[in-house]
Each structure stands twice: as structure tokens, then as C-alpha cells.
Amino acid sequence: MLERVMQAAASRSGRVAGALMVALGLASAAPSAEARQAPGRAAPGTLLDAQPLPNAPDGATAYRVLYRSTGLRGEPIAVSGAIIVPAGPVPPGGRPVVAWAHPTTGVVDKCAPSLARVLYRSIQGLSEMLARGYIVAATDYPGLGTPGVHPYLVGISEGRAVLDSVRAARQLAGPGGATNAFAVWGHSQGGHAALFTGILARGYAPDLSLAGVAAAAPATELATLMMADLDTSGGKNLTAMTLWSWSQVYGAPMTQVVVPSALPVIDELANECIETVVDVLERRGPSKALDRGFLSVDNLADREPWRGLLARNTPGTLPPRVPVFLAQGAADTLVLPRVTQDYRERLCRAGSPVAFDLAPGVGHLSIARDAAPAALDWIGDRFAGEPAPSNCGAP
């Protein structure tokens, strides 16, 4: 089925997307004849389809795109997303790209941000990024907007999808339209994705130049976060969606760690999306049915294969050459401040320059919005080649 999706997308882009982009003054991003005939052999990041999206802000042009990425077993997959190109002439040398890594929206294909009515509002700092002349690449991640299960909080899956979205954005922009320099900016699950992007960048995408990684309330120590959060509605949702996704992606049986009565509730939560605060509130009903006892084990990290999967998908340190911006709300009850602070210390000990911003009184849902101005100033300095600041060692 996936092969048919990719073939159909490639065919459409040859007929439609190329003409649309030429008419709008962008380079045609229609795939090559080889890609149309055998998209499975297309290089990662190859643009397979691009369809205009309406109502782009600030005179920008937006597209819903389909591009080639790499699955968990190294197989070619199609990933969807959105690419937003600012108005105005292209500066000499091309535009930098910022990859937006989105927070949790769900784990089934209908939950893709590129399909959501709130797409533009969900990209924190979008207007400022466009005003600065950045192309914004917003991946959906695999399994959101495309067939298959979304590998939720699976770091290698997220990181590859982010990197290939940057490649697709550069192809959409055409020769000279975009530099190979990019930054990644993400929140919550997207912060997790941003960190894995930094870990994978040099090995998976040596053709790109990563200027910096900015993450707001990233999910880092997964075992700690999941077990510490079970008293909150958001924490139950995070754990339930992870168990549901990993049971299918990795074949890890939920029945080993979940009481039978909780399985229908987990299925219900897994099939609903989170687009707005209203959606978060609506999920409180099913979440209340999951009391802390919905797990049949005291700690997921005590049971294989969950122990190994949690360790595999907990981000390690980044190469010290990659500067990092971390924002954390002090009032966050989902991604606990102490967990992010511990991760910051790990980065500092590994030699990374880390700019850490702890926001008093700010919770999980609003930290990316509140931190976006500082994050984008920091990203702008990285694109300008300024030395990366660090407050490692400060309280």
C-alpha cells in the first residue's frame, strides 16, 4: 500500500506541483523520471508531491508535501508535512531553513498537523521566522498523514523525518533558494525529536549543516517521565500512547504491563487527536478511567522489552560542536523541570554549549509560545555565525 501511495504522489507531483510552483516563481520540485518510476529508490529527502495550502500568513506560500524518508528497518517510506516559504526576493546565497518539530498530536494518521485547521497557529514563532526570511519545514513524522503506525517518541524515526523535511524544503526552494544551513526548533515530543535530530545529523545528513538545536520542555529521560507523570491526565496520555504505539511498532505486548480492563481505554485515547486545548480537556474523561493502577508493573523500566526500548529512545548527549538552547517552564507538571535540568547537566558535562532558560510560573502547554522569541533570537545568532552562549555552571 505504501508503495502505491508513493507512486501516486510522485505521479501527481509531475503533473500538478511542478506547474503550480513555476507559476508562483519557485523552482519545479517534480521528481525525476527515476523517482516517478521507482520512488523506493529515490534518495532520502526527495520531494514526491507538493500541493498548495491556503491562508498562509504574512504573504508566504505554503505547501502540504510528501517526501521520501527512511523507516525503522531502513526501508523507504513516505512522510508528509508542510513547507512554508516567506514572501519577498531570495537573498544572495539562499534562505536558511528552520525545521519545526511538533509536540504530541496523536498516534494515528488523521492526527497529522499538516491536515489540522490550526496548522499555522501550532508552529510557535512562525510569523517571526517568516519575517526573518527563514523557510519553515514542519514534518508530520512517519505515520501521521501517511499509512502505518506513528512511531511515537521513537527518536531515530523522528530525527530522520526532520532531517529529510529540510532536504525536501531545499528541493522545493530550487537551486540557490535555500542554504544547507538549518536549525531545528521543537516542543515536548518535538523537543525529543529536535535532540535526536542533533544526534543523527552528521551521520544521516552530511549534506546539511546544523547550526543549532532549540528545544522547549523536551521529553528526555523517558522512564522517569512516564512513571513520575502517572498522577496527571497528561502523563497517563503520554504513557498510554507510548505503550499503544510501541506495542505495534516494536511488537512489545501491552498485556505484559497493562491490566486487561485498561486496554479499551488506551485504544480510545490512541484514536483521538490533540490539536487544541479543547482536545486536551476532552481527553480528561477517558484519562480518568486510567487510574495509576492501569499498569500491572511498578516500573516499566523493570520489564523487558520496555526497559531496552525506553533506554534506546531516551536522547543521549549531542556532539559538542552542536550548540543547544533549552527552555523549561518551572510550573510544568508533565515534563518535570528537574528532568530537563538533569539533561542540561549531562550536556554540559559532555562539552556542549547550552543556553538554558527556566521560565518561572510557566506550564507545559505555553512554554514554546513564551520561549519562541528567545529561541529565535538564539537561532538567528547561530545563522549569523555568532559564538554560541552557554550558562553551564550557573544555577
Tab-separated table of C-alpha atoms in Angstrom:
chain	number	residue	atom	x	y	z
A	1	MET	CA	0.000	0.000	0.000
A	2	LEU	CA	2.807	2.399	0.874
A	3	GLU	CA	4.432	1.814	-2.499
A	4	ARG	CA	1.146	2.745	-4.196
A	5	VAL	CA	0.902	5.916	-2.095
A	6	MET	CA	4.419	6.933	-3.075
A	7	GLN	CA	3.845	6.143	-6.747
A	8	ALA	CA	0.586	8.093	-6.820
A	9	ALA	CA	2.206	11.038	-5.069
A	10	ALA	CA	5.106	11.058	-7.490
A	11	SER	CA	2.756	10.954	-10.458
A	12	ARG	CA	0.656	13.842	-9.114
A	13	SER	CA	3.705	15.980	-8.479
A	14	GLY	CA	4.865	15.543	-12.055
A	15	ARG	CA	1.549	16.837	-13.390
A	16	VAL	CA	0.445	19.373	-10.797
A	17	ALA	CA	3.015	20.507	-8.280
A	18	GLY	CA	5.668	21.466	-10.785
A	19	ALA	CA	3.323	23.726	-12.753
A	20	LEU	CA	1.997	25.351	-9.591
A	21	MET	CA	5.447	26.128	-8.259
A	22	VAL	CA	6.661	27.542	-11.554
A	23	ALA	CA	3.599	29.768	-11.679
A	24	LEU	CA	4.385	31.002	-8.175
A	25	GLY	CA	8.009	31.765	-9.014
A	26	LEU	CA	9.524	28.746	-7.272
A	27	ALA	CA	11.604	26.053	-8.875
A	28	SER	CA	9.713	22.977	-10.018
A	29	ALA	CA	10.042	20.232	-7.440
A	30	ALA	CA	8.630	17.464	-9.617
A	31	PRO	CA	10.625	14.288	-9.013
A	32	SER	CA	12.889	12.839	-11.627
A	33	ALA	CA	11.689	10.157	-14.028
A	34	GLU	CA	13.574	7.627	-11.944
A	35	ALA	CA	11.770	8.764	-8.805
A	36	ARG	CA	8.391	8.569	-10.541
A	37	GLN	CA	9.073	5.061	-11.815
A	38	ALA	CA	10.699	3.690	-8.665
A	39	PRO	CA	10.226	6.037	-5.698
A	40	GLY	CA	11.534	3.355	-3.357
A	41	ARG	CA	14.978	4.015	-4.845
A	42	ALA	CA	14.721	7.784	-4.503
A	43	ALA	CA	17.203	9.397	-2.139
A	44	PRO	CA	16.041	10.335	1.375
A	45	GLY	CA	14.532	13.818	1.299
A	46	THR	CA	13.304	13.537	-2.290
A	47	LEU	CA	10.164	15.611	-2.749
A	48	LEU	CA	7.386	13.350	-4.043
A	49	ASP	CA	4.441	15.734	-4.009
A	50	ALA	CA	3.651	19.365	-3.165
A	51	GLN	CA	0.144	20.802	-3.034
A	52	PRO	CA	-0.628	24.450	-2.162
A	53	LEU	CA	-2.125	25.158	1.255
A	54	PRO	CA	-4.478	28.143	1.652
A	55	ASN	CA	-4.291	31.089	4.021
A	56	ALA	CA	-0.559	31.132	4.616
A	57	PRO	CA	0.389	34.034	6.923
A	58	ASP	CA	2.322	37.186	6.081
A	59	GLY	CA	2.202	36.774	2.322
A	60	ALA	CA	4.046	33.456	2.495
A	61	THR	CA	3.412	30.462	0.259
A	62	ALA	CA	2.651	27.136	1.935
A	63	TYR	CA	2.543	23.569	0.672
A	64	ARG	CA	1.484	20.247	2.042
A	65	VAL	CA	4.254	17.927	0.924
A	66	LEU	CA	5.088	14.251	0.703
A	67	TYR	CA	8.741	13.278	0.755
A	68	ARG	CA	10.918	10.197	0.971
A	69	SER	CA	12.400	9.217	4.330
A	70	THR	CA	13.751	6.087	5.996
A	71	GLY	CA	11.813	3.667	8.175
A	72	LEU	CA	12.948	1.865	11.303
A	73	ARG	CA	14.291	-1.086	9.327
A	74	GLY	CA	15.982	1.069	6.725
A	75	GLU	CA	13.109	0.784	4.269
A	76	PRO	CA	11.941	3.725	2.115
A	77	ILE	CA	8.826	5.405	3.479
A	78	ALA	CA	6.709	8.414	2.567
A	79	VAL	CA	6.357	11.174	5.174
A	80	SER	CA	4.044	14.154	4.924
A	81	GLY	CA	4.425	17.663	6.295
A	82	ALA	CA	4.171	21.340	5.453
A	83	ILE	CA	6.738	23.721	3.994
A	84	ILE	CA	6.195	27.464	4.277
A	85	VAL	CA	8.254	29.849	2.155
A	86	PRO	CA	8.429	33.557	3.071
A	87	ALA	CA	7.434	36.314	0.702
A	88	GLY	CA	9.980	38.529	-0.998
A	89	PRO	CA	13.086	38.030	-3.112
A	90	VAL	CA	15.551	35.313	-2.240
A	91	PRO	CA	18.662	36.799	-0.605
A	92	PRO	CA	22.097	36.100	-2.087
A	93	GLY	CA	23.155	32.628	-1.030
A	94	GLY	CA	19.599	31.490	-0.321
A	95	ARG	CA	17.358	31.295	2.735
A	96	PRO	CA	18.174	29.320	5.885
A	97	VAL	CA	15.715	26.607	6.919
A	98	VAL	CA	14.183	26.125	10.347
A	99	ALA	CA	12.701	22.687	10.953
A	100	TRP	CA	9.755	22.826	13.346
A	101	ALA	CA	9.293	19.593	15.311
A	102	HIS	CA	5.741	19.481	16.631
A	103	PRO	CA	4.534	18.364	20.053
A	104	THR	CA	2.197	15.423	20.585
A	105	THR	CA	-0.827	15.488	18.269
A	106	GLY	CA	-1.738	11.792	18.374
A	107	VAL	CA	-0.542	8.461	17.061
A	108	VAL	CA	-2.792	7.722	14.056
A	109	ASP	CA	-2.612	9.112	10.551
A	110	LYS	CA	-5.556	11.532	10.871
A	111	CYS	CA	-3.605	13.450	13.538
A	112	ALA	CA	-1.080	14.966	11.103
A	113	PRO	CA	-0.504	18.685	11.833
A	114	SER	CA	-0.435	19.424	8.091
A	115	LEU	CA	-4.098	18.339	7.980
A	116	ALA	CA	-5.137	20.367	11.023
A	117	ARG	CA	-7.198	23.532	10.894
A	118	VAL	CA	-4.736	25.116	13.330
A	119	LEU	CA	-1.557	24.308	11.395
A	120	TYR	CA	-0.123	27.835	11.254
A	121	ARG	CA	-1.007	28.666	14.862
A	122	SER	CA	0.578	25.436	16.043
A	123	ILE	CA	4.027	26.380	14.710
A	124	GLN	CA	5.367	28.517	17.531
A	125	GLY	CA	7.160	31.620	16.258
A	126	LEU	CA	6.049	31.109	12.641
A	127	SER	CA	5.436	34.784	11.833
A	128	GLU	CA	8.794	35.781	13.278
A	129	MET	CA	10.582	33.044	11.317
A	130	LEU	CA	8.961	34.200	8.084
A	131	ALA	CA	9.778	37.837	8.885
A	132	ARG	CA	13.419	36.823	9.292
A	133	GLY	CA	13.337	35.171	5.849
A	134	TYR	CA	13.517	31.560	7.007
A	135	ILE	CA	11.900	28.684	5.166
A	136	VAL	CA	9.942	26.637	7.708
A	137	ALA	CA	9.810	22.857	7.275
A	138	ALA	CA	7.246	21.185	9.517
A	139	THR	CA	7.271	17.402	9.315
A	140	ASP	CA	4.286	15.346	10.426
A	141	TYR	CA	6.630	12.451	11.387
A	142	PRO	CA	6.014	8.960	9.957
A	143	GLY	CA	2.538	7.511	10.369
A	144	LEU	CA	0.806	10.864	10.767
A	145	GLY	CA	-0.797	11.758	7.444
A	146	THR	CA	0.566	8.582	5.840
A	147	PRO	CA	-0.234	4.883	6.230
A	148	GLY	CA	1.178	2.913	9.122
A	149	VAL	CA	1.521	3.349	12.856
A	150	HIS	CA	3.224	6.506	14.106
A	151	PRO	CA	6.414	5.557	16.000
A	152	TYR	CA	5.623	7.836	18.934
A	153	LEU	CA	8.693	9.028	20.872
A	154	VAL	CA	10.907	6.848	18.703
A	155	GLY	CA	13.945	9.049	18.336
A	156	ILE	CA	15.528	7.691	15.163
A	157	SER	CA	12.182	7.889	13.344
A	158	GLU	CA	11.566	11.498	14.371
A	159	GLY	CA	15.122	12.635	13.676
A	160	ARG	CA	15.240	11.172	10.180
A	161	ALA	CA	11.871	12.704	9.322
A	162	VAL	CA	13.056	16.138	10.488
A	163	LEU	CA	16.299	15.938	8.507
A	164	ASP	CA	14.542	14.769	5.364
A	165	SER	CA	11.992	17.590	5.695
A	166	VAL	CA	14.900	20.040	5.439
A	167	ARG	CA	16.142	18.288	2.315
A	168	ALA	CA	12.628	18.443	0.848
A	169	ALA	CA	12.398	22.158	1.670
A	170	ARG	CA	15.670	22.834	-0.107
A	171	GLN	CA	14.439	20.919	-3.150
A	172	LEU	CA	11.176	22.870	-3.122
A	173	ALA	CA	13.093	26.157	-2.982
A	174	GLY	CA	15.116	25.176	-6.038
A	175	PRO	CA	18.776	25.877	-6.880
A	176	GLY	CA	20.066	28.784	-4.837
A	177	GLY	CA	16.783	29.144	-2.986
A	178	ALA	CA	17.969	27.727	0.316
A	179	THR	CA	21.278	27.323	2.067
A	180	ASN	CA	22.347	23.993	3.507
A	181	ALA	CA	22.354	25.625	6.950
A	182	PHE	CA	19.391	24.783	9.151
A	183	ALA	CA	18.277	24.831	12.752
A	184	VAL	CA	15.692	22.685	14.482
A	185	TRP	CA	13.140	24.031	16.960
A	186	GLY	CA	10.744	21.742	18.807
A	187	HIS	CA	8.434	21.417	21.800
A	188	SER	CA	7.726	18.409	24.053
A	189	GLN	CA	7.683	15.395	21.697
A	190	GLY	CA	9.162	17.851	19.216
A	191	GLY	CA	11.917	18.697	21.694
A	192	HIS	CA	12.686	14.981	21.834
A	193	ALA	CA	12.732	14.969	18.009
A	194	ALA	CA	14.978	18.053	17.925
A	195	LEU	CA	17.548	16.426	20.204
A	196	PHE	CA	17.598	13.242	18.134
A	197	THR	CA	17.981	15.401	15.028
A	198	GLY	CA	21.139	16.820	16.570
A	199	ILE	CA	22.399	13.336	17.398
A	200	LEU	CA	21.724	11.941	13.909
A	201	ALA	CA	22.522	14.954	11.701
A	202	ARG	CA	26.137	14.362	10.746
A	203	GLY	CA	25.746	10.638	10.108
A	204	TYR	CA	22.383	10.658	8.345
A	205	ALA	CA	22.515	14.017	6.540
A	206	PRO	CA	26.136	15.093	5.961
A	207	ASP	CA	24.900	17.303	3.110
A	208	LEU	CA	23.239	19.607	5.663
A	209	SER	CA	24.867	21.978	8.155
A	210	LEU	CA	23.174	22.035	11.552
A	211	ALA	CA	23.509	25.474	13.136
A	212	GLY	CA	21.821	24.609	16.418
A	213	VAL	CA	19.138	22.702	18.307
A	214	ALA	CA	16.424	24.555	20.235
A	215	ALA	CA	14.050	22.544	22.420
A	216	ALA	CA	11.249	23.571	24.777
A	217	ALA	CA	10.321	21.092	27.535
A	218	PRO	CA	11.814	18.147	25.654
A	219	ALA	CA	10.972	14.593	26.638
A	220	THR	CA	14.353	13.294	27.743
A	221	GLU	CA	14.559	10.602	30.454
A	222	LEU	CA	11.542	8.619	29.281
A	223	ALA	CA	11.406	6.045	32.068
A	224	THR	CA	11.462	8.746	34.734
A	225	LEU	CA	8.918	10.955	32.970
A	226	MET	CA	6.414	8.180	32.334
A	227	MET	CA	6.400	6.825	35.853
A	228	ALA	CA	6.510	10.241	37.544
A	229	ASP	CA	3.595	11.571	35.483
A	230	LEU	CA	1.010	8.865	36.152
A	231	ASP	CA	-0.882	11.048	38.623
A	232	THR	CA	-1.656	13.605	35.883
A	233	SER	CA	-4.048	13.356	32.939
A	234	GLY	CA	-1.293	14.378	30.531
A	235	GLY	CA	1.088	11.814	31.960
A	236	LYS	CA	-1.427	8.994	31.582
A	237	ASN	CA	-1.996	10.054	27.981
A	238	LEU	CA	1.725	10.111	27.224
A	239	THR	CA	2.282	6.676	28.737
A	240	ALA	CA	-0.828	5.180	27.113
A	241	MET	CA	0.072	6.467	23.636
A	242	THR	CA	3.650	5.258	24.006
A	243	LEU	CA	2.536	1.775	25.036
A	244	TRP	CA	-0.003	1.613	22.198
A	245	SER	CA	2.496	2.774	19.563
A	246	TRP	CA	5.417	0.664	20.727
A	247	SER	CA	3.270	-2.449	21.010
A	248	GLN	CA	2.716	-2.184	17.253
A	249	VAL	CA	5.996	-0.648	16.115
A	250	TYR	CA	8.226	-2.973	18.142
A	251	GLY	CA	5.834	-5.854	18.834
A	252	ALA	CA	6.145	-5.239	22.580
A	253	PRO	CA	2.959	-6.737	24.089
A	254	MET	CA	0.953	-4.316	26.211
A	255	THR	CA	-0.640	-7.233	28.027
A	256	GLN	CA	2.666	-7.729	29.875
A	257	VAL	CA	2.424	-4.336	31.548
A	258	VAL	CA	-1.222	-3.182	31.346
A	259	VAL	CA	-4.226	-4.568	33.225
A	260	PRO	CA	-6.852	-6.013	30.821
A	261	SER	CA	-9.568	-3.535	31.821
A	262	ALA	CA	-7.411	-0.601	30.661
A	263	LEU	CA	-6.833	-1.851	27.117
A	264	PRO	CA	-10.101	-0.470	25.616
A	265	VAL	CA	-9.443	2.947	27.176
A	266	ILE	CA	-5.934	3.023	25.731
A	267	ASP	CA	-7.351	2.153	22.311
A	268	GLU	CA	-9.851	5.009	22.643
A	269	LEU	CA	-7.150	7.531	23.561
A	270	ALA	CA	-4.892	6.303	20.760
A	271	ASN	CA	-7.517	7.003	18.132
A	272	GLU	CA	-8.192	10.621	19.105
A	273	CYS	CA	-6.103	13.643	18.106
A	274	ILE	CA	-4.805	16.608	20.090
A	275	GLU	CA	-4.983	19.844	18.103
A	276	THR	CA	-6.110	22.413	20.650
A	277	VAL	CA	-6.558	22.925	24.385
A	278	VAL	CA	-10.177	21.817	23.898
A	279	ASP	CA	-8.915	18.431	22.726
A	280	VAL	CA	-6.723	18.184	25.820
A	281	LEU	CA	-9.743	18.840	28.023
A	282	GLU	CA	-11.904	16.333	26.163
A	283	ARG	CA	-9.336	13.604	26.791
A	284	ARG	CA	-9.638	14.063	30.545
A	285	GLY	CA	-12.741	11.871	30.616
A	286	PRO	CA	-11.105	8.733	29.210
A	287	SER	CA	-7.906	9.573	31.085
A	288	LYS	CA	-9.762	9.449	34.416
A	289	ALA	CA	-10.614	5.832	33.650
A	290	LEU	CA	-6.881	5.121	33.761
A	291	ASP	CA	-6.030	5.277	37.431
A	292	ARG	CA	-2.425	4.781	38.422
A	293	GLY	CA	-3.123	1.069	38.690
A	294	PHE	CA	-3.689	0.675	34.941
A	295	LEU	CA	-0.131	-0.621	34.807
A	296	SER	CA	0.425	-4.107	36.146
A	297	VAL	CA	4.090	-3.349	36.931
A	298	ASP	CA	5.578	-0.880	39.386
A	299	ASN	CA	8.059	0.445	36.836
A	300	LEU	CA	8.133	-0.041	33.061
A	301	ALA	CA	11.918	0.037	33.184
A	302	ASP	CA	11.868	-3.166	35.264
A	303	ARG	CA	10.421	-5.233	32.419
A	304	GLU	CA	11.889	-6.132	29.035
A	305	PRO	CA	11.498	-5.258	26.236
A	306	TRP	CA	10.254	-1.977	27.708
A	307	ARG	CA	13.474	-1.318	29.616
A	308	GLY	CA	15.567	-1.514	26.463
A	309	LEU	CA	13.092	0.476	24.393
A	310	LEU	CA	12.957	3.282	26.952
A	311	ALA	CA	16.757	3.426	27.042
A	312	ARG	CA	17.020	3.345	23.238
A	313	ASN	CA	14.621	6.261	22.850
A	314	THR	CA	15.998	8.427	25.641
A	315	PRO	CA	18.206	11.049	23.960
A	316	GLY	CA	21.853	10.941	24.838
A	317	THR	CA	24.252	13.833	24.630
A	318	LEU	CA	24.839	15.693	21.375
A	319	PRO	CA	28.164	16.205	19.612
A	320	PRO	CA	29.838	19.097	21.484
A	321	ARG	CA	30.076	21.125	18.273
A	322	VAL	CA	26.260	21.424	18.194
A	323	PRO	CA	25.006	24.336	20.336
A	324	VAL	CA	21.789	23.789	22.288
A	325	PHE	CA	19.034	26.070	23.561
A	326	LEU	CA	16.788	24.555	26.254
A	327	ALA	CA	13.637	26.211	27.585
A	328	GLN	CA	11.704	24.792	30.511
A	329	GLY	CA	8.652	26.004	32.389
A	330	ALA	CA	9.164	25.934	36.149
A	331	ALA	CA	5.471	25.085	36.638
A	332	ASP	CA	5.481	22.184	34.161
A	333	THR	CA	3.839	19.077	35.649
A	334	LEU	CA	4.255	16.902	32.549
A	335	VAL	CA	7.910	17.343	31.619
A	336	LEU	CA	9.320	17.890	35.066
A	337	PRO	CA	11.827	20.741	35.436
A	338	ARG	CA	14.276	18.577	37.360
A	339	VAL	CA	14.393	16.074	34.472
A	340	THR	CA	15.256	18.796	31.945
A	341	GLN	CA	17.785	20.298	34.348
A	342	ASP	CA	19.425	16.890	34.750
A	343	TYR	CA	19.652	16.567	30.973
A	344	ARG	CA	21.157	20.032	30.754
A	345	GLU	CA	23.864	18.946	33.196
A	346	ARG	CA	24.614	15.892	31.069
A	347	LEU	CA	25.047	18.099	28.014
A	348	CYS	CA	27.280	20.490	29.917
A	349	ARG	CA	29.490	17.681	31.196
A	350	ALA	CA	29.816	16.420	27.613
A	351	GLY	CA	31.118	19.815	26.500
A	352	SER	CA	28.041	21.202	24.733
A	353	PRO	CA	27.415	24.956	24.884
A	354	VAL	CA	23.948	25.126	26.445
A	355	ALA	CA	21.788	28.232	26.819
A	356	PHE	CA	19.223	27.213	29.456
A	357	ASP	CA	16.110	29.290	30.090
A	358	LEU	CA	13.938	28.383	33.100
A	359	ALA	CA	10.642	30.302	32.923
A	360	PRO	CA	9.014	30.929	36.336
A	361	GLY	CA	5.304	30.130	36.550
A	362	VAL	CA	5.088	28.705	33.022
A	363	GLY	CA	3.465	25.321	32.373
A	364	HIS	CA	3.896	22.719	29.689
A	365	LEU	CA	1.368	23.938	27.126
A	366	SER	CA	2.664	27.511	26.948
A	367	ILE	CA	6.447	27.157	27.242
A	368	ALA	CA	7.091	27.011	23.469
A	369	ARG	CA	4.969	30.110	22.866
A	370	ASP	CA	6.676	32.008	25.696
A	371	ALA	CA	10.185	30.860	24.770
A	372	ALA	CA	9.850	31.376	20.992
A	373	PRO	CA	11.242	34.966	20.913
A	374	ALA	CA	14.377	33.974	22.828
A	375	ALA	CA	14.739	30.750	20.832
A	376	LEU	CA	14.520	32.592	17.508
A	377	ASP	CA	16.979	35.262	18.615
A	378	TRP	CA	19.323	32.429	19.558
A	379	ILE	CA	18.767	30.702	16.192
A	380	GLY	CA	19.371	33.984	14.353
A	381	ASP	CA	22.717	34.360	16.081
A	382	ARG	CA	23.667	30.802	15.096
A	383	PHE	CA	22.854	31.512	11.439
A	384	ALA	CA	24.930	34.699	11.711
A	385	GLY	CA	27.930	32.710	12.960
A	386	GLU	CA	27.990	34.301	16.417
A	387	PRO	CA	29.755	32.309	19.174
A	388	ALA	CA	27.256	30.092	20.974
A	389	PRO	CA	26.485	31.301	24.514
A	390	SER	CA	26.446	28.917	27.451
A	391	ASN	CA	25.286	29.234	31.030
A	392	CYS	CA	26.580	25.829	32.055
A	393	GLY	CA	27.570	26.010	35.705
A	394	ALA	CA	25.032	28.708	36.521
A	395	PRO	CA	22.253	27.876	38.989
